Structure formats: structure tokens, C-alpha cells
Amino acid sequence: MINNQYFHSHIACNVTGTNNLFSKVRQYRNNIFHSSSMELEESEANSYIDDMIAVLQDGKELLQQPDAQIAVNKLQDLKKKDFIVTTEGFEDILGQIKDEMSKVLKSTENAATKEEYEDLKSKLSEGKVETEKLENKLANLEKQISEEKKGQLEAEKEHADLKKKFTILETIMEEQKQEIKRLKEEDSPQQKQLEFQKAKSGCCSQLIEHYRSDVLKVSAIPLQPDEENYSFSDIYIKPTITSKIEKSRGESEEKEIKTMSEIFTKNGEPQKFIYVVGDAGSGKSSFCKYLINCWCMAHSDGHNEDDEFEGVKEMKKFDFMFYISLRHNIKIRSIQEMLEMRYDKIKKFK
């Protein structure tokens, strides 16, 4: 229509130049036919389709042509839903192209000038080349579809095999569930005690790992905490610790404590509450970490060495030790809540 003046009187669009709607659609056609990937982004494809529909709805004659409007409906469907390309569709298109080319050739042989006729003949020759290219693409598509069908059959077979194996696996799992349920119902007190000890040991190990990585690694220079950290036991020096003994008439006496046992027991009885009092910087926090270090050594394999204060020996009496910094629990008064916030594992073990 663009290159043959015979058609110009049958369309409303001015097709001179390259910026008209018909020229744009011709360029879209070239882009599609010459694409190496045969792919379009959805937004680009929709733009192409909108302009193609506008060409087919040209107001002079095409808008009243039933075939043109059928094509418009197909293009609109293409925008609304998924479009499956089949070899049958290509064969129909090729047949239609050949028929239309033949009709155009016959209708223009008498109406057009010789020059126009030769020009149209040249264009039809180019169309034949493009048709051959399309036929080659059709052959490649048929081959691709054949390979995809073969792959689909193999995938369906594999899916059936997997489904069969999955059914067998489900049966085995159900049998195992029933067996586990039976074993749980038959658990003896000894088995439950064994599980308790295992859980207890695991909790202990986690506490030791936490203390050694987060609490017992300290800087040798307090004012430079970013310097290299050392193991607590390598730099700790025990301060002098005394116990305050109340006497009559409000008097009291201080006695130096020689062993850890003197802190935790009195007259052979364990003490429930113990308070360590001292000036700022006298070593109270460091002494708490010393207790933690002794407890970790007491409950670690191969770490039974002790000092003259016998801290490791005393800490063996305690299954667990929990270190709570009160400055981080200002609004909480319950020790149980402090423990649950700081050590979430205790919720499962209490």
C-alpha cells in the first residue's frame, strides 16, 4: 500500500515520508521477521499491536472490511491472553500470504503502470524471499516442537516414577511414625532420665561456649577495649576477700577468706544468698567472671586444674551458673524473667 499509488486512494492515512502509521507498522514487521531471538518484551509487543489495529481500522475502507476487523479481533485477543504458536497456524499464514500475493498481482497488472507493475513485481519477489525465510523458521519451529514433545514425554515418565517413589516413601514414613509413637509410649523412666541428662549436658555446653566467647575474653588494658583480647584466666589476679562476722553490741570482725568453700557454705550448710560488697573498681565484676571461669573449667573435659582458692572444686557442686547484668534489666524484677530474656534455651529446660 505504501509503495503502490493504486492503493493511496483507498486509505485515509497519508503514507508519504517515514513518520506515518503505515510506515511504522512496516518497520515493526521488519523488526519481527529479522529478529534473531524471535522474542519481544510484552510492553513492546502491545505497542506494536496497538499500531497494527490502528492501520486495520483506517477510516476510508479498511474499517468496513470484515477480514480486516476479524484480524483486529485476533490482535485484541493476543493482548488479553496467552498466545500459543503452532505449526498449523504458520501453515495457514503461509497459505494466506501466497493467496494474497497472487490476488494483488492479478488486481494490479491492468490497473497500474508498467513502472508500478515492475516495482510491485520486485516487492513481491522480496516477499517470496521473506516467505522462504518464514518457511525455514517454520521448519525450525517444527523441529523444536518435536524436541519439546519428546522432552515432555520424558518429563511425564520421570514424574510418574517420582510419584511412585514418593508414595512408597510416604508409606515408609507412616510406618516409622507409628514405630516412633510405639517406642515413645513404651519409654522407661531410665530412657527419660537419659534424655534429660543429654539435654542438660547440651545446655551446659552451650553456656560454656557462650561464656568463653562473649564473657571471658577481656582486654588487658581496660581503657583500650578494642585492643587484642585475652583469656580471662591469663590476666586475672584474685583480690583479697574477707567475710564480715557480726559480734555482740553491734560490733563486727572481718576474716580473710582462703577458699571458695568459705563463700558458699557456713558451718557446713550451703548459703542461699551471698552479697559481694566493695568500692568501685575493687574487682567485684572481675570476681563474678572468675566464678564463671571456674564453673566452665569444672564442667569441661580435660580442664580440672585448680588454684589455691579451690574455685573449680567448689563450682563442680553447681550444675548451672547464669550470669545476669542488672544494668541491662532495669525494668525487670523477676530473676526468672531475666533468665528467660538472657538465655532463651532455659525456657525449654526449666
Short mmCIF file of C-alpha atoms in Angstrom, two decimals:
data_model
loop_
_atom_site.label_atom_id
_atom_site.label_comp_id
_atom_site.label_asym_id
_atom_site.label_seq_id
_atom_site.Cartn_x
_atom_site.Cartn_y
_atom_site.Cartn_z
CA MET A 1 0.00 0.00 0.00
CA ILE A 2 2.88 2.38 0.78
CA ASN A 3 4.79 1.73 -2.47
CA ASN A 4 1.88 1.39 -4.91
CA GLN A 5 -0.05 4.59 -5.70
CA TYR A 6 -3.05 2.49 -6.74
CA PHE A 7 -3.86 1.91 -3.07
CA HIS A 8 -3.35 5.51 -1.90
CA SER A 9 -6.88 6.49 -2.95
CA HIS A 10 -8.33 3.68 -0.80
CA ILE A 11 -6.82 4.72 2.56
CA ALA A 12 -7.24 7.85 4.69
CA CYS A 13 -3.70 7.88 6.08
CA ASN A 14 -1.06 9.97 4.32
CA VAL A 15 1.72 7.41 3.69
CA THR A 16 4.36 9.83 2.36
CA GLY A 17 7.55 10.04 4.41
CA THR A 18 8.54 7.63 7.21
CA ASN A 19 6.72 9.01 10.23
CA ASN A 20 3.21 7.83 9.31
CA LEU A 21 1.36 4.94 10.94
CA PHE A 22 1.66 2.60 7.93
CA SER A 23 5.45 3.10 7.73
CA LYS A 24 5.77 2.41 11.46
CA VAL A 25 3.85 -0.86 11.14
CA ARG A 26 6.01 -1.88 8.16
CA GLN A 27 9.09 -1.28 10.37
CA TYR A 28 7.53 -3.38 13.14
CA ARG A 29 7.03 -6.17 10.62
CA ASN A 30 10.71 -5.95 9.60
CA ASN A 31 11.81 -5.98 13.24
CA ILE A 32 9.79 -9.14 13.91
CA PHE A 33 10.81 -11.02 10.76
CA HIS A 34 14.50 -10.19 11.14
CA SER A 35 14.71 -10.85 14.89
CA SER A 36 17.47 -13.35 15.76
CA SER A 37 15.83 -14.26 19.09
CA MET A 38 12.19 -14.26 17.91
CA GLU A 39 11.27 -12.58 21.21
CA LEU A 40 9.55 -9.33 22.21
CA GLU A 41 9.05 -7.64 25.55
CA GLU A 42 5.35 -7.57 26.45
CA SER A 43 5.19 -3.74 26.53
CA GLU A 44 6.86 -3.50 23.10
CA ALA A 45 4.58 -6.18 21.64
CA ASN A 46 1.48 -4.39 22.94
CA SER A 47 2.69 -1.14 21.32
CA TYR A 48 3.16 -2.96 18.00
CA ILE A 49 -0.32 -4.50 18.24
CA ASP A 50 -1.98 -1.15 19.02
CA ASP A 51 -0.49 0.43 15.88
CA MET A 52 -1.40 -2.63 13.74
CA ILE A 53 -5.00 -2.35 14.96
CA ALA A 54 -4.97 1.38 14.07
CA VAL A 55 -3.85 0.52 10.49
CA LEU A 56 -6.61 -2.10 10.11
CA GLN A 57 -9.17 0.43 11.32
CA ASP A 58 -8.22 3.05 8.71
CA GLY A 59 -11.38 5.10 8.29
CA LYS A 60 -11.73 5.17 4.50
CA GLU A 61 -12.27 1.48 3.58
CA LEU A 62 -10.43 -0.92 5.92
CA LEU A 63 -12.73 -0.14 8.83
CA GLN A 64 -15.65 -1.61 6.79
CA GLN A 65 -13.69 -4.67 5.59
CA PRO A 66 -14.82 -7.82 7.52
CA ASP A 67 -11.44 -9.54 7.06
CA ALA A 68 -9.62 -6.52 8.48
CA GLN A 69 -11.89 -6.41 11.54
CA ILE A 70 -11.51 -10.16 12.11
CA ALA A 71 -7.76 -9.52 12.20
CA VAL A 72 -8.38 -6.68 14.70
CA ASN A 73 -10.26 -9.09 16.99
CA LYS A 74 -7.41 -11.58 16.80
CA LEU A 75 -4.88 -8.89 17.67
CA GLN A 76 -7.01 -7.78 20.63
CA ASP A 77 -7.22 -11.40 21.82
CA LEU A 78 -3.45 -11.60 21.55
CA LYS A 79 -3.15 -8.76 24.09
CA LYS A 80 -5.65 -10.27 26.53
CA LYS A 81 -4.47 -13.87 26.84
CA ASP A 82 -1.51 -16.18 26.31
CA PHE A 83 -0.82 -16.97 22.67
CA ILE A 84 0.39 -20.42 21.72
CA VAL A 85 2.28 -20.64 18.40
CA THR A 86 1.69 -23.86 16.48
CA THR A 87 2.93 -25.15 13.16
CA GLU A 88 -0.66 -25.38 11.94
CA GLY A 89 -1.03 -21.61 12.41
CA PHE A 90 2.15 -20.98 10.41
CA GLU A 91 0.99 -23.19 7.56
CA ASP A 92 -2.32 -21.29 7.37
CA ILE A 93 -0.49 -17.96 7.39
CA LEU A 94 1.87 -19.06 4.62
CA GLY A 95 -1.06 -20.20 2.52
CA GLN A 96 -2.87 -16.91 3.09
CA ILE A 97 0.25 -14.93 2.17
CA LYS A 98 0.62 -16.79 -1.12
CA ASP A 99 -3.08 -16.33 -1.97
CA GLU A 100 -2.98 -12.62 -1.17
CA MET A 101 0.20 -12.13 -3.20
CA SER A 102 -1.45 -13.80 -6.17
CA LYS A 103 -4.61 -11.68 -5.83
CA VAL A 104 -2.64 -8.46 -5.53
CA LEU A 105 -0.58 -9.34 -8.59
CA LYS A 106 -3.67 -10.02 -10.73
CA SER A 107 -5.57 -6.96 -9.50
CA THR A 108 -2.73 -4.56 -10.23
CA GLU A 109 -1.44 -5.89 -13.57
CA ASN A 110 -4.05 -3.89 -15.56
CA ALA A 111 -4.64 -1.02 -13.14
CA ALA A 112 -1.04 0.04 -12.53
CA THR A 113 1.50 1.50 -14.90
CA LYS A 114 4.34 -0.62 -16.25
CA GLU A 115 6.75 1.10 -13.90
CA GLU A 116 4.47 0.48 -10.96
CA TYR A 117 3.93 -3.09 -12.08
CA GLU A 118 7.70 -3.75 -12.22
CA ASP A 119 8.10 -2.13 -8.82
CA LEU A 120 5.34 -4.29 -7.37
CA LYS A 121 6.84 -7.36 -9.01
CA SER A 122 10.16 -6.56 -7.32
CA LYS A 123 8.40 -6.18 -3.98
CA LEU A 124 6.62 -9.49 -4.47
CA SER A 125 9.97 -11.10 -5.23
CA GLU A 126 11.26 -9.76 -1.93
CA GLY A 127 8.11 -11.10 -0.30
CA LYS A 128 8.91 -14.51 -1.76
CA VAL A 129 12.35 -14.37 -0.14
CA GLU A 130 10.77 -13.43 3.16
CA THR A 131 8.28 -16.29 2.73
CA GLU A 132 11.15 -18.72 2.25
CA LYS A 133 12.72 -17.36 5.43
CA LEU A 134 9.43 -17.88 7.21
CA GLU A 135 9.23 -21.43 5.88
CA ASN A 136 12.72 -22.08 7.27
CA LYS A 137 11.64 -20.69 10.62
CA LEU A 138 8.59 -22.93 10.41
CA ALA A 139 10.80 -25.97 9.85
CA ASN A 140 12.97 -24.99 12.82
CA LEU A 141 9.87 -24.46 14.93
CA GLU A 142 8.52 -27.90 13.95
CA LYS A 143 11.84 -29.42 14.98
CA GLN A 144 11.80 -27.51 18.24
CA ILE A 145 8.20 -28.54 19.00
CA SER A 146 9.10 -32.17 18.24
CA GLU A 147 12.03 -32.00 20.67
CA GLU A 148 9.86 -30.33 23.29
CA LYS A 149 7.20 -33.03 22.92
CA LYS A 150 9.88 -35.67 23.34
CA GLY A 151 11.20 -33.87 26.42
CA GLN A 152 7.65 -33.55 27.75
CA LEU A 153 7.08 -37.30 27.40
CA GLU A 154 10.32 -37.99 29.24
CA ALA A 155 9.37 -35.49 31.95
CA GLU A 156 5.93 -37.13 32.33
CA LYS A 157 7.57 -40.52 32.68
CA GLU A 158 10.02 -39.17 35.24
CA HIS A 159 7.15 -37.50 37.10
CA ALA A 160 5.26 -40.82 37.23
CA ASP A 161 8.36 -42.58 38.59
CA LEU A 162 8.85 -39.88 41.21
CA LYS A 163 5.20 -40.06 42.20
CA LYS A 164 5.52 -43.82 42.65
CA LYS A 165 8.69 -43.40 44.74
CA PHE A 166 7.01 -40.68 46.77
CA THR A 167 4.07 -42.96 47.53
CA ILE A 168 6.48 -45.66 48.73
CA LEU A 169 8.34 -43.07 50.82
CA GLU A 170 5.09 -41.88 52.38
CA THR A 171 4.26 -45.45 53.35
CA ILE A 172 7.69 -45.94 54.93
CA MET A 173 7.41 -42.64 56.81
CA GLU A 174 3.99 -43.54 58.14
CA GLU A 175 5.36 -46.87 59.37
CA GLN A 176 8.25 -45.06 61.04
CA LYS A 177 5.86 -42.60 62.71
CA GLN A 178 3.86 -45.50 64.11
CA GLU A 179 7.04 -47.16 65.34
CA ILE A 180 8.26 -43.94 66.97
CA LYS A 181 4.87 -43.48 68.61
CA ARG A 182 5.04 -47.05 69.94
CA LEU A 183 8.55 -46.52 71.27
CA LYS A 184 7.54 -43.27 72.97
CA GLU A 185 4.63 -44.99 74.68
CA GLU A 186 6.98 -47.74 75.90
CA ASP A 187 9.73 -45.35 77.12
CA SER A 188 11.05 -46.40 80.51
CA PRO A 189 11.92 -43.92 83.30
CA GLN A 190 15.58 -44.73 82.58
CA GLN A 191 15.18 -43.59 78.96
CA LYS A 192 13.53 -40.33 80.03
CA GLN A 193 16.31 -39.75 82.55
CA LEU A 194 18.88 -40.39 79.82
CA GLU A 195 17.20 -37.84 77.55
CA PHE A 196 17.11 -35.36 80.44
CA GLN A 197 20.82 -35.80 81.09
CA LYS A 198 21.56 -35.39 77.38
CA ALA A 199 19.56 -32.15 77.23
CA LYS A 200 21.23 -30.96 80.41
CA SER A 201 24.69 -31.68 79.01
CA GLY A 202 23.83 -29.85 75.78
CA CYS A 203 22.62 -26.79 77.69
CA CYS A 204 25.81 -26.84 79.76
CA SER A 205 27.98 -26.97 76.65
CA GLN A 206 26.13 -24.03 75.10
CA LEU A 207 26.59 -21.95 78.26
CA ILE A 208 30.33 -22.74 78.37
CA GLU A 209 30.74 -21.79 74.70
CA HIS A 210 28.81 -18.56 75.27
CA TYR A 211 30.82 -17.58 78.37
CA ARG A 212 34.19 -18.29 76.78
CA SER A 213 33.42 -16.37 73.58
CA ASP A 214 31.40 -13.43 74.97
CA VAL A 215 32.25 -13.02 78.68
CA LEU A 216 35.72 -14.40 79.39
CA LYS A 217 37.52 -12.64 76.52
CA VAL A 218 38.75 -9.37 78.05
CA SER A 219 41.22 -6.62 77.20
CA ALA A 220 44.42 -6.44 79.22
CA ILE A 221 44.13 -2.63 79.08
CA PRO A 222 40.71 -1.51 80.44
CA LEU A 223 40.85 1.93 78.81
CA GLN A 224 41.58 0.39 75.41
CA PRO A 225 38.88 -2.31 74.99
CA ASP A 226 39.48 -2.52 71.24
CA GLU A 227 42.98 -3.88 71.76
CA GLU A 228 43.67 -7.63 71.48
CA ASN A 229 41.57 -9.67 73.92
CA TYR A 230 42.99 -12.36 76.17
CA SER A 231 41.65 -15.38 78.04
CA PHE A 232 40.36 -14.31 81.44
CA SER A 233 42.44 -16.85 83.35
CA ASP A 234 45.66 -15.49 81.81
CA ILE A 235 45.31 -11.99 83.27
CA TYR A 236 43.09 -12.36 86.37
CA ILE A 237 44.59 -11.67 89.80
CA LYS A 238 42.37 -12.62 92.74
CA PRO A 239 41.77 -9.76 95.17
CA THR A 240 41.83 -10.14 98.92
CA ILE A 241 38.33 -11.17 100.03
CA THR A 242 37.08 -11.03 103.60
CA SER A 243 33.86 -12.06 105.31
CA LYS A 244 32.15 -9.83 107.82
CA ILE A 245 31.32 -11.57 111.10
CA GLU A 246 28.77 -9.85 113.33
CA LYS A 247 29.53 -9.83 117.07
CA SER A 248 27.64 -8.66 120.08
CA ARG A 249 26.95 -4.98 120.81
CA GLY A 250 26.81 -4.17 117.07
CA GLU A 251 30.48 -4.88 116.59
CA SER A 252 31.82 -6.88 113.65
CA GLU A 253 35.01 -8.59 112.62
CA GLU A 254 36.44 -9.22 109.17
CA LYS A 255 38.11 -12.53 108.39
CA GLU A 256 40.06 -13.25 105.23
CA ILE A 257 38.55 -15.96 103.05
CA LYS A 258 41.07 -18.60 101.99
CA THR A 259 38.94 -20.95 99.82
CA MET A 260 35.84 -20.69 97.67
CA SER A 261 34.01 -23.09 100.00
CA GLU A 262 34.04 -20.45 102.76
CA ILE A 263 31.97 -18.15 100.49
CA PHE A 264 29.27 -20.65 99.58
CA THR A 265 28.92 -22.53 102.89
CA LYS A 266 28.61 -21.59 106.54
CA ASN A 267 29.02 -24.20 109.26
CA GLY A 268 28.83 -26.84 106.54
CA GLU A 269 25.47 -25.56 105.21
CA PRO A 270 25.09 -24.01 101.73
CA GLN A 271 24.22 -20.29 101.61
CA LYS A 272 21.22 -19.27 99.52
CA PHE A 273 22.09 -15.56 99.19
CA ILE A 274 25.63 -14.16 99.00
CA TYR A 275 26.49 -10.48 98.56
CA VAL A 276 29.91 -9.24 97.45
CA VAL A 277 30.46 -5.64 98.55
CA GLY A 278 33.35 -3.35 97.58
CA ASP A 279 34.34 0.06 96.29
CA ALA A 280 34.11 0.90 92.60
CA GLY A 281 36.97 -0.74 90.71
CA SER A 282 37.81 -3.11 93.57
CA GLY A 283 37.18 -6.17 91.39
CA LYS A 284 33.58 -7.27 92.03
CA SER A 285 32.72 -7.77 88.34
CA SER A 286 36.05 -9.49 87.71
CA PHE A 287 35.34 -11.83 90.64
CA CYS A 288 31.99 -12.75 89.04
CA LYS A 289 33.84 -13.59 85.84
CA TYR A 290 36.32 -15.61 87.93
CA LEU A 291 33.39 -17.68 89.23
CA ILE A 292 32.19 -18.20 85.64
CA ASN A 293 35.68 -19.26 84.56
CA CYS A 294 35.90 -21.77 87.42
CA TRP A 295 32.46 -23.17 86.56
CA CYS A 296 33.43 -23.56 82.87
CA MET A 297 36.63 -25.39 83.87
CA ALA A 298 34.74 -27.58 86.35
CA HIS A 299 32.31 -28.75 83.65
CA SER A 300 34.73 -29.12 80.72
CA ASP A 301 36.55 -32.30 79.84
CA GLY A 302 40.30 -32.06 80.45
CA HIS A 303 40.09 -28.75 82.37
CA ASN A 304 40.32 -29.82 86.01
CA GLU A 305 43.35 -27.72 87.04
CA ASP A 306 42.64 -25.63 90.11
CA ASP A 307 44.30 -22.82 92.07
CA GLU A 308 44.88 -22.43 95.78
CA PHE A 309 41.45 -20.83 96.15
CA GLU A 310 39.86 -24.17 95.05
CA GLY A 311 37.32 -22.42 92.84
CA VAL A 312 37.00 -25.29 90.33
CA LYS A 313 36.41 -27.80 93.12
CA GLU A 314 33.59 -25.71 94.57
CA MET A 315 31.96 -24.98 91.19
CA LYS A 316 31.63 -28.72 90.46
CA LYS A 317 28.79 -28.69 93.01
CA PHE A 318 26.68 -26.45 90.76
CA ASP A 319 25.07 -27.91 87.64
CA PHE A 320 24.41 -24.48 86.12
CA MET A 321 25.64 -20.94 86.53
CA PHE A 322 23.84 -17.99 84.96
CA TYR A 323 25.44 -14.56 84.68
CA ILE A 324 22.99 -11.63 84.66
CA SER A 325 24.00 -7.98 84.37
CA LEU A 326 21.41 -5.99 86.34
CA ARG A 327 22.19 -2.79 84.42
CA HIS A 328 20.60 -4.45 81.35
CA ASN A 329 17.44 -5.48 83.24
CA ILE A 330 16.40 -2.20 84.86
CA LYS A 331 12.64 -2.69 84.45
CA ILE A 332 12.53 -6.42 85.28
CA ARG A 333 12.32 -7.61 88.86
CA SER A 334 11.81 -11.36 88.42
CA ILE A 335 15.01 -13.41 88.12
CA GLN A 336 13.05 -15.98 86.13
CA GLU A 337 12.16 -13.32 83.53
CA MET A 338 15.78 -12.13 83.42
CA LEU A 339 16.94 -15.68 82.77
CA GLU A 340 14.37 -16.22 80.02
CA MET A 341 15.32 -12.99 78.27
CA ARG A 342 19.08 -13.60 78.50
CA TYR A 343 19.09 -17.35 77.98
CA ASP A 344 16.13 -18.37 75.80
CA LYS A 345 17.23 -22.01 75.97
CA ILE A 346 16.17 -22.11 79.66
CA LYS A 347 12.52 -21.92 78.56
CA LYS A 348 12.79 -25.37 77.06
CA PHE A 349 14.75 -26.77 80.01
CA LYS A 350 13.02 -25.37 83.09
#
